[in-house]
Each structure stands twice: as structure tokens, then as C-alpha cells.
Amino acid sequence: MVNKKGWIRILEASIAIIIIFGVLAFMVQEKKINNGKDLSQELPTLLDEIANNNILREKIVTTADVAGVEAEIEDFLATKLTNPNIKYKVKICEMDNTPCPLVPYPTTIDNEVYTKERTISSVLTKIAPRRVKIFMWQETS
């Protein structure tokens, strides 16, 4: 073994290349997993905007036609969300302990359904709180 240093350098270079390829493979795999956007970050701000909108808040609390108010809130959300792959549904429920489900459940979901709810109450003429629940998901493209 006349030239030991040459073999050690070749071994070091080979190990360095293996480490670099390993890190690159890990980063590519992580990028594919996190391809979908985390929609849970957007829900609280959207609910805050709904709660701060006096017209929507009054309609949520006082209107008996819940389906009409849900459609108005969805139109309001359409102005805030610009990504065509993000779909959403709004449900308004009473404050009792009954569940507030998403019916019918969407079949074109790419990843997960994110949901958040907020209690809306107290306009000057009526104190009857209701829950506003937003379901949001990303459709398959």
C-alpha cells in the first residue's frame, strides 16, 4: 500500500457524494408531501372578517332563512379567496350541542377538509348567538 492517502481521499469523496444525494432526495420527498397549502391558517382571518362585518353579523343573528345567509357568506368568501382549486362551504347552526356537519360531503377532495367555527352574537335588537362554521378543502386538479 504505497499510496494510502489517495484511497482515503476517494473514500471521503464517495461518502460526501452519498451524503449530498441523500439530502437532495430527502428535500425532494419533503417538497412533494407539502405540496398542498395549509388552509387552516386562512380560516381564523376569514371568520374574523365575517364577525366584523356588521351587515353579515346582523343577518346571521336575525334572519330565519339560514340557507340564504350561508349563500351570502359564501359570496363574501368568493371575493376573499382567489384560488379556483380551493372550495368551501358555510354552515350556520344554533348554539345547542347538535353537530354542524358538512352535508353532502365533497367527493373531489385532494387532501384534507379544514374547518373552523366562530360564535356570532349580539346585534342591538336581538341577542341570539349562532355558530358560523367554514369547511375548506382543496379540490383535485
Short mmCIF file of N, CA and C in Angstrom, two decimals:
data_model
loop_
_atom_site.label_atom_id
_atom_site.label_comp_id
_atom_site.label_asym_id
_atom_site.label_seq_id
_atom_site.Cartn_x
_atom_site.Cartn_y
_atom_site.Cartn_z
N MET A 1 0.84 -1.17 0.00
CA MET A 1 0.00 0.00 0.00
C MET A 1 0.89 1.24 0.00
N VAL A 2 1.32 1.61 -1.13
CA VAL A 2 2.23 2.74 -1.27
C VAL A 2 1.47 4.06 -1.15
N ASN A 3 0.29 4.16 -1.77
CA ASN A 3 -0.42 5.44 -1.83
C ASN A 3 -1.73 5.35 -1.04
N LYS A 4 -1.65 5.29 0.29
CA LYS A 4 -2.82 5.19 1.15
C LYS A 4 -3.67 6.46 1.10
N LYS A 5 -3.05 7.62 1.00
CA LYS A 5 -3.78 8.88 1.02
C LYS A 5 -4.72 9.02 -0.17
N GLY A 6 -4.35 8.47 -1.29
CA GLY A 6 -5.21 8.53 -2.48
C GLY A 6 -6.52 7.77 -2.27
N TRP A 7 -6.43 6.57 -1.69
CA TRP A 7 -7.64 5.77 -1.41
C TRP A 7 -8.53 6.45 -0.38
N ILE A 8 -7.94 7.07 0.62
CA ILE A 8 -8.73 7.76 1.65
C ILE A 8 -9.47 8.95 1.05
N ARG A 9 -8.82 9.67 0.16
CA ARG A 9 -9.49 10.80 -0.50
C ARG A 9 -10.63 10.33 -1.39
N ILE A 10 -10.43 9.25 -2.10
CA ILE A 10 -11.52 8.69 -2.93
C ILE A 10 -12.68 8.26 -2.05
N LEU A 11 -12.40 7.62 -0.92
CA LEU A 11 -13.44 7.19 0.01
C LEU A 11 -14.17 8.40 0.59
N GLU A 12 -13.44 9.45 0.98
CA GLU A 12 -14.07 10.66 1.51
C GLU A 12 -14.97 11.31 0.47
N ALA A 13 -14.50 11.39 -0.77
CA ALA A 13 -15.31 11.99 -1.83
C ALA A 13 -16.57 11.17 -2.08
N SER A 14 -16.44 9.85 -2.07
CA SER A 14 -17.61 8.98 -2.28
C SER A 14 -18.63 9.17 -1.16
N ILE A 15 -18.18 9.23 0.08
CA ILE A 15 -19.10 9.43 1.21
C ILE A 15 -19.76 10.80 1.11
N ALA A 16 -19.01 11.83 0.71
CA ALA A 16 -19.58 13.17 0.56
C ALA A 16 -20.67 13.18 -0.51
N ILE A 17 -20.42 12.49 -1.63
CA ILE A 17 -21.42 12.42 -2.70
C ILE A 17 -22.67 11.69 -2.22
N ILE A 18 -22.51 10.61 -1.49
CA ILE A 18 -23.66 9.86 -0.96
C ILE A 18 -24.47 10.74 0.00
N ILE A 19 -23.79 11.49 0.85
CA ILE A 19 -24.50 12.38 1.78
C ILE A 19 -25.26 13.46 1.03
N ILE A 20 -24.64 14.05 0.01
CA ILE A 20 -25.31 15.10 -0.77
C ILE A 20 -26.54 14.54 -1.47
N PHE A 21 -26.42 13.38 -2.11
CA PHE A 21 -27.58 12.77 -2.77
C PHE A 21 -28.67 12.41 -1.77
N GLY A 22 -28.28 11.96 -0.59
CA GLY A 22 -29.27 11.64 0.45
C GLY A 22 -30.05 12.87 0.88
N VAL A 23 -29.36 13.98 1.09
CA VAL A 23 -30.03 15.22 1.48
C VAL A 23 -30.94 15.71 0.36
N LEU A 24 -30.49 15.66 -0.88
CA LEU A 24 -31.32 16.08 -2.01
C LEU A 24 -32.56 15.21 -2.14
N ALA A 25 -32.41 13.90 -1.98
CA ALA A 25 -33.57 13.00 -2.06
C ALA A 25 -34.56 13.30 -0.95
N PHE A 26 -34.08 13.59 0.23
CA PHE A 26 -34.95 13.93 1.36
C PHE A 26 -35.71 15.23 1.09
N MET A 27 -35.03 16.23 0.53
CA MET A 27 -35.67 17.52 0.26
C MET A 27 -36.72 17.39 -0.83
N VAL A 28 -36.47 16.61 -1.86
CA VAL A 28 -37.45 16.42 -2.93
C VAL A 28 -38.68 15.70 -2.39
N GLN A 29 -38.48 14.71 -1.56
CA GLN A 29 -39.60 13.98 -0.98
C GLN A 29 -40.42 14.89 -0.07
N GLU A 30 -39.79 15.72 0.72
CA GLU A 30 -40.49 16.63 1.62
C GLU A 30 -41.29 17.66 0.82
N LYS A 31 -40.76 18.11 -0.30
CA LYS A 31 -41.44 19.08 -1.14
C LYS A 31 -42.72 18.49 -1.72
N LYS A 32 -42.69 17.23 -2.11
CA LYS A 32 -43.88 16.58 -2.63
C LYS A 32 -44.95 16.42 -1.56
N ILE A 33 -44.56 16.14 -0.34
CA ILE A 33 -45.53 15.96 0.73
C ILE A 33 -46.21 17.28 1.07
N ASN A 34 -45.48 18.36 1.11
CA ASN A 34 -46.03 19.66 1.48
C ASN A 34 -46.54 20.44 0.27
N ASN A 35 -46.92 19.76 -0.78
CA ASN A 35 -47.41 20.42 -1.97
C ASN A 35 -48.73 21.14 -1.72
N GLY A 36 -49.61 20.56 -0.89
CA GLY A 36 -50.87 21.19 -0.58
C GLY A 36 -50.70 22.33 0.42
N LYS A 37 -51.51 23.35 0.25
CA LYS A 37 -51.41 24.51 1.12
C LYS A 37 -52.17 24.23 2.42
N ASP A 38 -51.63 24.71 3.52
CA ASP A 38 -52.29 24.54 4.81
C ASP A 38 -53.38 25.60 4.93
N LEU A 39 -54.61 25.18 4.69
CA LEU A 39 -55.72 26.12 4.67
C LEU A 39 -56.17 26.52 6.07
N SER A 40 -55.72 25.83 7.09
CA SER A 40 -56.14 26.16 8.45
C SER A 40 -55.63 27.53 8.88
N GLN A 41 -54.61 28.05 8.21
CA GLN A 41 -54.08 29.37 8.53
C GLN A 41 -55.02 30.48 8.08
N GLU A 42 -55.82 30.22 7.05
CA GLU A 42 -56.69 31.25 6.49
C GLU A 42 -58.04 31.34 7.20
N LEU A 43 -58.48 30.25 7.81
CA LEU A 43 -59.82 30.22 8.38
C LEU A 43 -60.05 31.25 9.49
N PRO A 44 -59.16 31.41 10.47
CA PRO A 44 -59.45 32.40 11.52
C PRO A 44 -59.60 33.83 11.00
N THR A 45 -58.78 34.21 10.02
CA THR A 45 -58.90 35.57 9.49
C THR A 45 -60.20 35.76 8.73
N LEU A 46 -60.63 34.72 8.00
CA LEU A 46 -61.91 34.82 7.29
C LEU A 46 -63.07 34.93 8.27
N LEU A 47 -63.04 34.16 9.34
CA LEU A 47 -64.10 34.24 10.35
C LEU A 47 -64.08 35.60 11.06
N ASP A 48 -62.91 36.16 11.27
CA ASP A 48 -62.83 37.49 11.87
C ASP A 48 -63.46 38.54 10.96
N GLU A 49 -63.21 38.43 9.67
CA GLU A 49 -63.80 39.38 8.73
C GLU A 49 -65.31 39.26 8.69
N ILE A 50 -65.82 38.04 8.78
CA ILE A 50 -67.27 37.84 8.82
C ILE A 50 -67.83 38.45 10.11
N ALA A 51 -67.17 38.21 11.23
CA ALA A 51 -67.65 38.73 12.52
C ALA A 51 -67.59 40.25 12.58
N ASN A 52 -66.65 40.85 11.90
CA ASN A 52 -66.51 42.31 11.91
C ASN A 52 -67.39 43.01 10.89
N ASN A 53 -68.01 42.26 10.00
CA ASN A 53 -68.91 42.82 9.01
C ASN A 53 -70.30 42.95 9.65
N ASN A 54 -70.73 44.17 9.94
CA ASN A 54 -71.99 44.39 10.66
C ASN A 54 -73.20 43.87 9.91
N ILE A 55 -73.20 43.99 8.60
CA ILE A 55 -74.35 43.54 7.81
C ILE A 55 -74.47 42.02 7.88
N LEU A 56 -73.37 41.32 7.66
CA LEU A 56 -73.41 39.85 7.75
C LEU A 56 -73.75 39.39 9.16
N ARG A 57 -73.17 40.04 10.15
CA ARG A 57 -73.43 39.64 11.54
C ARG A 57 -74.90 39.79 11.89
N GLU A 58 -75.51 40.89 11.45
CA GLU A 58 -76.94 41.08 11.73
C GLU A 58 -77.78 40.03 11.03
N LYS A 59 -77.44 39.72 9.79
CA LYS A 59 -78.21 38.70 9.07
C LYS A 59 -78.05 37.33 9.71
N ILE A 60 -76.85 37.01 10.18
CA ILE A 60 -76.61 35.71 10.82
C ILE A 60 -77.49 35.56 12.06
N VAL A 61 -77.59 36.61 12.84
CA VAL A 61 -78.31 36.53 14.11
C VAL A 61 -79.82 36.64 13.93
N THR A 62 -80.28 37.48 13.02
CA THR A 62 -81.72 37.78 12.96
C THR A 62 -82.49 37.03 11.88
N THR A 63 -81.86 36.60 10.82
CA THR A 63 -82.58 36.01 9.69
C THR A 63 -82.95 34.57 9.96
N ALA A 64 -84.20 34.23 9.63
CA ALA A 64 -84.65 32.85 9.79
C ALA A 64 -84.21 31.98 8.61
N ASP A 65 -84.02 32.59 7.43
CA ASP A 65 -83.59 31.86 6.24
C ASP A 65 -82.08 31.65 6.29
N VAL A 66 -81.67 30.58 6.95
CA VAL A 66 -80.25 30.31 7.15
C VAL A 66 -79.55 30.01 5.83
N ALA A 67 -80.23 29.31 4.92
CA ALA A 67 -79.61 28.95 3.64
C ALA A 67 -79.26 30.20 2.83
N GLY A 68 -80.10 31.21 2.87
CA GLY A 68 -79.82 32.44 2.15
C GLY A 68 -78.62 33.17 2.71
N VAL A 69 -78.50 33.19 4.03
CA VAL A 69 -77.35 33.84 4.68
C VAL A 69 -76.08 33.06 4.40
N GLU A 70 -76.17 31.73 4.40
CA GLU A 70 -75.00 30.90 4.07
C GLU A 70 -74.50 31.23 2.66
N ALA A 71 -75.45 31.39 1.72
CA ALA A 71 -75.06 31.74 0.34
C ALA A 71 -74.40 33.12 0.29
N GLU A 72 -74.91 34.07 1.08
CA GLU A 72 -74.30 35.40 1.11
C GLU A 72 -72.87 35.35 1.66
N ILE A 73 -72.67 34.55 2.70
CA ILE A 73 -71.33 34.42 3.27
C ILE A 73 -70.39 33.76 2.26
N GLU A 74 -70.90 32.77 1.53
CA GLU A 74 -70.07 32.12 0.51
C GLU A 74 -69.70 33.11 -0.60
N ASP A 75 -70.63 34.00 -0.96
CA ASP A 75 -70.31 35.04 -1.94
C ASP A 75 -69.25 36.00 -1.38
N PHE A 76 -69.35 36.31 -0.10
CA PHE A 76 -68.35 37.16 0.55
C PHE A 76 -66.99 36.49 0.53
N LEU A 77 -66.95 35.17 0.80
CA LEU A 77 -65.69 34.44 0.78
C LEU A 77 -65.11 34.35 -0.63
N ALA A 78 -65.99 34.34 -1.64
CA ALA A 78 -65.51 34.28 -3.03
C ALA A 78 -64.69 35.52 -3.38
N THR A 79 -65.00 36.64 -2.75
CA THR A 79 -64.21 37.85 -3.01
C THR A 79 -62.86 37.81 -2.30
N LYS A 80 -62.75 37.01 -1.26
CA LYS A 80 -61.51 36.94 -0.47
C LYS A 80 -60.57 35.84 -0.95
N LEU A 81 -61.10 34.75 -1.48
CA LEU A 81 -60.29 33.61 -1.91
C LEU A 81 -60.20 33.61 -3.42
N THR A 82 -58.99 33.64 -3.95
CA THR A 82 -58.82 33.76 -5.40
C THR A 82 -58.39 32.46 -6.06
N ASN A 83 -57.96 31.48 -5.29
CA ASN A 83 -57.50 30.21 -5.86
C ASN A 83 -58.72 29.38 -6.29
N PRO A 84 -58.83 29.04 -7.59
CA PRO A 84 -60.01 28.29 -8.04
C PRO A 84 -60.05 26.85 -7.54
N ASN A 85 -58.93 26.31 -7.06
CA ASN A 85 -58.92 24.94 -6.55
C ASN A 85 -59.38 24.85 -5.10
N ILE A 86 -59.50 25.96 -4.41
CA ILE A 86 -59.97 25.96 -3.03
C ILE A 86 -61.48 26.08 -3.04
N LYS A 87 -62.13 25.10 -2.46
CA LYS A 87 -63.59 25.08 -2.36
C LYS A 87 -63.97 25.22 -0.89
N TYR A 88 -65.16 25.70 -0.64
CA TYR A 88 -65.59 25.95 0.73
C TYR A 88 -67.10 25.83 0.83
N LYS A 89 -67.55 25.63 2.02
CA LYS A 89 -68.97 25.55 2.33
C LYS A 89 -69.16 26.18 3.69
N VAL A 90 -70.23 26.92 3.86
CA VAL A 90 -70.53 27.59 5.12
C VAL A 90 -71.79 26.99 5.71
N LYS A 91 -71.77 26.73 7.00
CA LYS A 91 -72.95 26.25 7.71
C LYS A 91 -73.20 27.18 8.89
N ILE A 92 -74.46 27.51 9.11
CA ILE A 92 -74.87 28.29 10.28
C ILE A 92 -75.71 27.38 11.14
N CYS A 93 -75.33 27.25 12.40
CA CYS A 93 -76.01 26.34 13.32
C CYS A 93 -76.37 27.08 14.60
N GLU A 94 -77.35 26.54 15.28
CA GLU A 94 -77.74 27.09 16.57
C GLU A 94 -76.69 26.76 17.62
N MET A 95 -76.78 27.37 18.77
CA MET A 95 -75.78 27.20 19.81
C MET A 95 -75.99 25.96 20.67
N ASP A 96 -77.02 25.19 20.42
CA ASP A 96 -77.19 23.97 21.21
C ASP A 96 -76.09 22.98 20.85
N ASN A 97 -76.09 21.84 21.46
CA ASN A 97 -74.99 20.89 21.28
C ASN A 97 -75.16 19.98 20.07
N THR A 98 -76.05 20.31 19.16
CA THR A 98 -76.21 19.48 17.97
C THR A 98 -75.01 19.68 17.05
N PRO A 99 -74.62 18.62 16.36
CA PRO A 99 -73.48 18.76 15.44
C PRO A 99 -73.83 19.64 14.24
N CYS A 100 -72.81 20.15 13.62
CA CYS A 100 -72.96 21.04 12.47
C CYS A 100 -72.16 20.43 11.31
N PRO A 101 -72.68 19.34 10.70
CA PRO A 101 -71.87 18.59 9.73
C PRO A 101 -71.89 19.21 8.33
N LEU A 102 -70.95 18.76 7.53
CA LEU A 102 -70.88 19.13 6.12
C LEU A 102 -71.64 18.07 5.34
N VAL A 103 -72.83 18.45 4.85
CA VAL A 103 -73.67 17.51 4.11
C VAL A 103 -74.07 18.18 2.81
N PRO A 104 -73.87 17.57 1.67
CA PRO A 104 -73.18 16.31 1.40
C PRO A 104 -71.67 16.51 1.46
N TYR A 105 -70.99 15.47 1.82
CA TYR A 105 -69.53 15.52 1.93
C TYR A 105 -68.93 15.55 0.52
N PRO A 106 -68.00 16.46 0.24
CA PRO A 106 -67.43 16.56 -1.11
C PRO A 106 -66.62 15.32 -1.49
N THR A 107 -66.71 14.94 -2.74
CA THR A 107 -66.03 13.74 -3.22
C THR A 107 -64.75 14.05 -3.99
N THR A 108 -64.50 15.31 -4.29
CA THR A 108 -63.34 15.69 -5.10
C THR A 108 -62.25 16.32 -4.24
N ILE A 109 -62.04 15.77 -3.06
CA ILE A 109 -61.06 16.33 -2.13
C ILE A 109 -59.67 15.82 -2.49
N ASP A 110 -58.70 16.76 -2.53
CA ASP A 110 -57.32 16.39 -2.82
C ASP A 110 -56.60 15.93 -1.57
N ASN A 111 -56.87 16.56 -0.43
CA ASN A 111 -56.09 16.25 0.76
C ASN A 111 -56.98 16.14 1.98
N GLU A 112 -57.21 17.23 2.69
CA GLU A 112 -57.98 17.24 3.92
C GLU A 112 -59.04 18.33 3.88
N VAL A 113 -60.05 18.18 4.74
CA VAL A 113 -61.04 19.23 4.92
C VAL A 113 -60.69 19.96 6.21
N TYR A 114 -60.50 21.26 6.09
CA TYR A 114 -60.19 22.09 7.25
C TYR A 114 -61.48 22.77 7.69
N THR A 115 -61.68 22.87 8.97
CA THR A 115 -62.89 23.50 9.47
C THR A 115 -62.59 24.34 10.70
N LYS A 116 -63.35 25.39 10.83
CA LYS A 116 -63.23 26.28 11.99
C LYS A 116 -64.59 26.92 12.17
N GLU A 117 -64.96 27.14 13.41
CA GLU A 117 -66.24 27.79 13.67
C GLU A 117 -66.05 28.95 14.63
N ARG A 118 -67.04 29.84 14.60
CA ARG A 118 -67.00 31.00 15.48
C ARG A 118 -68.42 31.34 15.88
N THR A 119 -68.57 31.80 17.10
CA THR A 119 -69.87 32.23 17.59
C THR A 119 -70.09 33.69 17.21
N ILE A 120 -71.23 33.94 16.60
CA ILE A 120 -71.61 35.30 16.21
C ILE A 120 -72.85 35.65 17.02
N SER A 121 -72.81 36.80 17.68
CA SER A 121 -73.96 37.17 18.51
C SER A 121 -74.07 38.67 18.65
N SER A 122 -75.15 39.07 19.27
CA SER A 122 -75.37 40.40 19.81
C SER A 122 -75.35 41.52 18.78
N VAL A 123 -76.47 41.63 18.07
CA VAL A 123 -76.76 42.91 17.44
C VAL A 123 -77.66 43.64 18.43
N LEU A 124 -77.88 44.90 18.25
CA LEU A 124 -78.57 45.68 19.27
C LEU A 124 -80.01 45.23 19.52
N THR A 125 -80.67 44.70 18.51
CA THR A 125 -82.08 44.36 18.67
C THR A 125 -82.32 42.93 19.12
N LYS A 126 -81.35 42.04 18.96
CA LYS A 126 -81.58 40.63 19.29
C LYS A 126 -80.29 39.99 19.76
N ILE A 127 -80.39 39.26 20.86
CA ILE A 127 -79.24 38.51 21.36
C ILE A 127 -79.58 37.03 21.22
N ALA A 128 -79.20 36.46 20.11
CA ALA A 128 -79.44 35.04 19.84
C ALA A 128 -78.23 34.51 19.11
N PRO A 129 -77.23 34.04 19.82
CA PRO A 129 -75.99 33.63 19.16
C PRO A 129 -76.17 32.41 18.27
N ARG A 130 -75.40 32.40 17.21
CA ARG A 130 -75.35 31.26 16.29
C ARG A 130 -73.89 30.97 15.98
N ARG A 131 -73.66 29.73 15.55
CA ARG A 131 -72.31 29.33 15.16
C ARG A 131 -72.19 29.42 13.64
N VAL A 132 -71.12 30.02 13.18
CA VAL A 132 -70.79 30.03 11.75
C VAL A 132 -69.59 29.12 11.58
N LYS A 133 -69.74 28.13 10.74
CA LYS A 133 -68.69 27.13 10.54
C LYS A 133 -68.30 27.13 9.06
N ILE A 134 -67.00 27.24 8.82
CA ILE A 134 -66.49 27.21 7.45
C ILE A 134 -65.74 25.90 7.25
N PHE A 135 -66.10 25.19 6.19
CA PHE A 135 -65.38 24.00 5.75
C PHE A 135 -64.60 24.40 4.51
N MET A 136 -63.32 24.06 4.45
CA MET A 136 -62.49 24.44 3.31
C MET A 136 -61.60 23.28 2.92
N TRP A 137 -61.50 23.04 1.61
CA TRP A 137 -60.67 21.96 1.12
C TRP A 137 -60.11 22.34 -0.24
N GLN A 138 -59.12 21.59 -0.67
CA GLN A 138 -58.51 21.81 -1.97
C GLN A 138 -58.96 20.68 -2.89
N GLU A 139 -59.53 21.05 -4.02
CA GLU A 139 -60.01 20.06 -4.97
C GLU A 139 -58.87 19.47 -5.77
N THR A 140 -59.09 18.25 -6.24
CA THR A 140 -58.10 17.63 -7.12
C THR A 140 -58.11 18.37 -8.44
N SER A 141 -56.93 18.57 -8.99
CA SER A 141 -56.86 19.31 -10.25
C SER A 141 -56.69 18.42 -11.43
#
